[in-house]
Amino acid sequence: MAAGRHGGYRENEFRDRESNFELSRRDFANGKEDYDRVRNSNGSREYERGRGRGDIRDKGRVRQKDIKEREVVNGGYRSASSKSDSGSSGGGIGGPRRCGLAARTVDREPGELSSESDDAIESESQVKDASVSKLMENGGQSPPPQRKRKFSPIIWDRDEKEVNNLSRSRASMTVAAALPPPPPLPKAYRQSPNVVPDGGVQISPVKSTKDESVERSSSSFEPPLAPGSGGRALSESPVELSPGSPKQRWGNDLEAEQIEDDDYVPTRNISSSRWAAGNNSPVDEGEIVDDEEMPRRRRKLPPSESLESGVQNKLLSPELGELRREGSERSRAKSSESDELVARARSLSGDDYTGNNLDKDDYMEIDEERNKNYSSVSQSDTDSGDDDDSRGTPEPSPSALPQRSLNMLQGCRSVDEFERLNRIDEGTYGVVYRARDKKTGEIVALKKVKMEKEKEGFPMTSLREINILLSLHNPSIVDVKEVVVGSSLDSIFMVMEYMEHDLKGLMETMKQPFSQSEVKCLMLQLLEGVKYLHDNWVLHRDLKTSNLLLNNRGDLKICDFGLARQYGSPLKPYTHLVVTLWYRAPELLLGAKLYSTAIDMWSLGCIMAELLSKEPLFNGKTEFDQLDKIFRILGTPNETIWPGFSKLPGVKVNFVKHQYNLLRKKFPATSFTGSPVLSDSGFDLLNKLLTYDPEKRITAEAALNHEWFREVPLPKSKEFMPTFPAQHAQDRRTRRIMKSPDPLEEQRRKELQQGHLGTGGVLG
Ligand SMILES: Nc1ncnc2c1ncn2[C@@H]1O[C@H](COP(=O)(O)OP(=O)(O)OP(=O)(O)O)[C@@H](O)[C@H]1O
């Protein structure tokens, strides 16, 4: 399938009248060849090469230019001290090798690095090329010549009543037998399955995505570990460490009181938890939690096979387990309760579970009534509500769930060990606070799981998010350090690294959009994160600018995995109501029965356009309006450019036929009107991300290799990215003037209207 993925794009995609001839001619002449060259180019991973090494000569040169130009760019630039933070993870984006393109200094933007010294540091780079994507490739040296998407995309048939009924009946075991086999994730696997052209599965050795160099590079961004901090890092920003007045104490000011009220949710007869019963009083302010005691409890798990082997071998992909194990201090520093939580969260979310490994004594007694209450966890194990896990993923028996759900939180620290500084934002699934770890002084973000909408148990979206985020380790994915609990078991917080901005909020404050070289820097990081996700069988399904965090060191990180999903695992119907409307792929809008990683790539196209123009590309108000906006800009698709289009459930009437692709008008090569300019190759990438046919849409890996990243202006180094005043003191909600419609709200509305699950699609 992947083999033909991009083959037809150039011939079939609409182009606007002006650019049509030129682009088509170029594309026809060079299209396949270009693409193959880009895809297969050994020297094409320049960005990754550049990561973590920093070209000193170039830096010096560019810095001077940077200083001259800093006035003209949004925000300021980091101080020299932060610039010198070049040993950091990734160290900044090195200048890609030009592969024959001669970059003129005059074409460079501030912070853009030359690739002149690439050769000189090549050998070093081969050691340091630690990005996960690189490591997924053969030998860590160069991409394999024909890397394909690993597994057939997902996949379901919403219309098949039989399937739906079976799903709903949760007769998972029997249904599973009739379904396609799961991705090969048996325990012993240390390999990643790749689809080969003949459709078979090719097993290629998988490298740990968290090898030492990754660790080295990522941890170099981290502040030193505090002695006795359990490996947690000290605050990255000492300014934040001003002693909090009593008013600042968590749950102590007015809002906090309110929050604490909110936090309090009846504990559903949970009486055996450490917080509810075992240790009745919540941990007092200032009280030091007995760190010794908690691990002791946890260690009842047989270490050899418990969570690490049981979970990590089975979950997202074998690599992840290795990642976590082979890690580094940072990985080890993660509390083992997180591991336990992962395992248990997984058990709750229906993943295969090695619960037998748990020492029975580790469980607490739970009466039958609790069992009843907690079986709702299983009931609510749906994908955004309308799908069902039962098709093939064996679920733990309801009677097992309560024990696990209770134990899952045992051993977690209390949220009282954090001082709440301010509320950052509130999303669909949780409120996010900025807080300070009282022990270490580290500034973190705490995402409180929203419970109020989940009458029937712990929200599965949150379990999934916790589960996935604790498993993923990549410089472009926000790091979840641990999970802590509030005054009741219903008050759960994810402790994340704190990031000063999200891109949506940031762009709302910027006077000018990001420059091309800045967009390249951001897109490269984003693509690396998405490639890592897709390589590890995860679809994000809600990529948008508000879910992309940026810190003042130029690091971009993907957050909000509430809608994320493993793909390739045995199967269940997935909702098409994922991805916030503005970033939602046309196949989802049209109710396609199959979807896969390509939906994330469409979102990336929308994000790239938004970064360049500072405006959302398609800001529809409804699904229909969204499609209409897309068709007006890209042309109305048809069978020629998108085979299978006419059979999509949503295509039940004739759409107005917009004949041309007008995208180039929005992003011209040159502009006198202030429109964002984009070179031919940049436009080519944008077009490939916004390709209608998901089979032809570009993959994250191919996008990373796109020539746009090798041409001038080169990607700006992270350390030369502009800095912006931290928005932490503000509630980001107040900055959010426009917010794209929320997919879950939309879903609820639809379900209410329909009274049942429709076939999906705008007209379906
Ligand atoms: N680690 C973090 N550091 C700083 N801010 C963060 C962090 N994580 C999230 N935020 C802020 O909180 C906002 C909401 O977070 P998140 O998207 O995870 O919540 P959500 O409830 O899933 O939101 P949504 O409604 O977008 O799905 C983000 O847009 C971002 O502004």
PDB file of C-alpha atoms and ligand atoms in Angstrom, residues 424-425 427-430 432 445 447 465 478 496-499 502 542 544 546-547 549 559-560 732 736 739, ligand 1:
ATOM      1  CA  ILE A 424      -2.657  28.046  32.660  1.00  0.00           C
ATOM      2  CA  ASP A 425      -5.539  26.784  30.652  1.00  0.00           C
ATOM      3  CA  GLY A 427      -9.203  22.153  27.898  1.00  0.00           C
ATOM      4  CA  THR A 428     -11.754  19.504  27.263  1.00  0.00           C
ATOM      5  CA  TYR A 429     -10.151  16.927  29.449  1.00  0.00           C
ATOM      6  CA  GLY A 430      -8.510  18.870  32.154  1.00  0.00           C
ATOM      7  CA  VAL A 432      -3.712  22.804  33.472  1.00  0.00           C
ATOM      8  CA  ALA A 445       2.632  21.892  34.601  1.00  0.00           C
ATOM      9  CA  LYS A 447      -2.932  18.708  34.267  1.00  0.00           C
ATOM     10  CA  GLU A 465      -3.312   9.958  27.751  1.00  0.00           C
ATOM     11  CA  VAL A 478       5.909  16.598  26.251  1.00  0.00           C
ATOM     12  CA  MET A 496       4.464  17.494  33.038  1.00  0.00           C
ATOM     13  CA  GLU A 497       7.463  19.512  32.119  1.00  0.00           C
ATOM     14  CA  TYR A 498       6.415  23.118  31.969  1.00  0.00           C
ATOM     15  CA  MET A 499       6.436  24.893  28.630  1.00  0.00           C
ATOM     16  CA  ASP A 502       1.523  27.006  23.129  1.00  0.00           C
ATOM     17  CA  ASP A 542      -5.763  15.968  17.641  1.00  0.00           C
ATOM     18  CA  LYS A 544      -3.402  21.545  16.291  1.00  0.00           C
ATOM     19  CA  SER A 546      -2.867  24.771  20.755  1.00  0.00           C
ATOM     20  CA  ASN A 547      -1.486  21.302  21.335  1.00  0.00           C
ATOM     21  CA  LEU A 549       4.039  23.720  23.161  1.00  0.00           C
ATOM     22  CA  CYS A 559       0.966  17.608  24.067  1.00  0.00           C
ATOM     23  CA  ASP A 560      -2.603  16.509  24.676  1.00  0.00           C
ATOM     24  CA  ARG A 732      -4.196  31.273  28.432  1.00  0.00           C
ATOM     25  CA  ARG A 736      -7.872  32.514  23.195  1.00  0.00           C
ATOM     26  CA  LYS A 739     -11.011  28.400  19.425  1.00  0.00           C
TER      27      LYS A 739
HETATM   28  N1  LIG B   1       3.209  20.934  29.853  1.00  0.00           N
HETATM   29  C1  LIG B   1       2.573  22.085  29.672  1.00  0.00           C
HETATM   30  N2  LIG B   1       3.176  23.253  29.930  1.00  0.00           N
HETATM   31  C2  LIG B   1       2.530  24.421  29.769  1.00  0.00           C
HETATM   32  N3  LIG B   1       1.290  24.525  29.303  1.00  0.00           N
HETATM   33  C3  LIG B   1       0.623  23.400  29.009  1.00  0.00           C
HETATM   34  C4  LIG B   1       1.221  22.122  29.179  1.00  0.00           C
HETATM   35  N4  LIG B   1       0.335  21.175  28.798  1.00  0.00           N
HETATM   36  C5  LIG B   1      -0.763  21.826  28.411  1.00  0.00           C
HETATM   37  N5  LIG B   1      -0.615  23.166  28.540  1.00  0.00           N
HETATM   38  C6  LIG B   1      -1.588  24.215  28.217  1.00  0.00           C
HETATM   39  O1  LIG B   1      -2.875  23.760  28.519  1.00  0.00           O
HETATM   40  C7  LIG B   1      -3.674  23.734  27.345  1.00  0.00           C
HETATM   41  C8  LIG B   1      -4.635  22.580  27.435  1.00  0.00           C
HETATM   42  O2  LIG B   1      -3.876  21.384  27.605  1.00  0.00           O
HETATM   43  P1  LIG B   1      -4.319  20.063  26.906  1.00  0.00           P
HETATM   44  O3  LIG B   1      -4.480  20.329  25.441  1.00  0.00           O
HETATM   45  O4  LIG B   1      -3.413  18.967  27.285  1.00  0.00           O
HETATM   46  O5  LIG B   1      -5.736  19.874  27.594  1.00  0.00           O
HETATM   47  P2  LIG B   1      -7.036  19.299  26.953  1.00  0.00           P
HETATM   48  O6  LIG B   1      -8.067  19.323  28.014  1.00  0.00           O
HETATM   49  O7  LIG B   1      -6.753  17.989  26.379  1.00  0.00           O
HETATM   50  O8  LIG B   1      -7.324  20.382  25.859  1.00  0.00           O
HETATM   51  P3  LIG B   1      -8.176  20.299  24.499  1.00  0.00           P
HETATM   52  O9  LIG B   1      -9.500  20.890  24.814  1.00  0.00           O
HETATM   53  O10 LIG B   1      -7.373  21.165  23.565  1.00  0.00           O
HETATM   54  O11 LIG B   1      -8.241  18.902  24.045  1.00  0.00           O
HETATM   55  C9  LIG B   1      -2.706  23.666  26.191  1.00  0.00           C
HETATM   56  O12 LIG B   1      -3.250  24.223  25.016  1.00  0.00           O
HETATM   57  C10 LIG B   1      -1.556  24.500  26.725  1.00  0.00           C
HETATM   58  O13 LIG B   1      -1.818  25.872  26.520  1.00  0.00           O
END
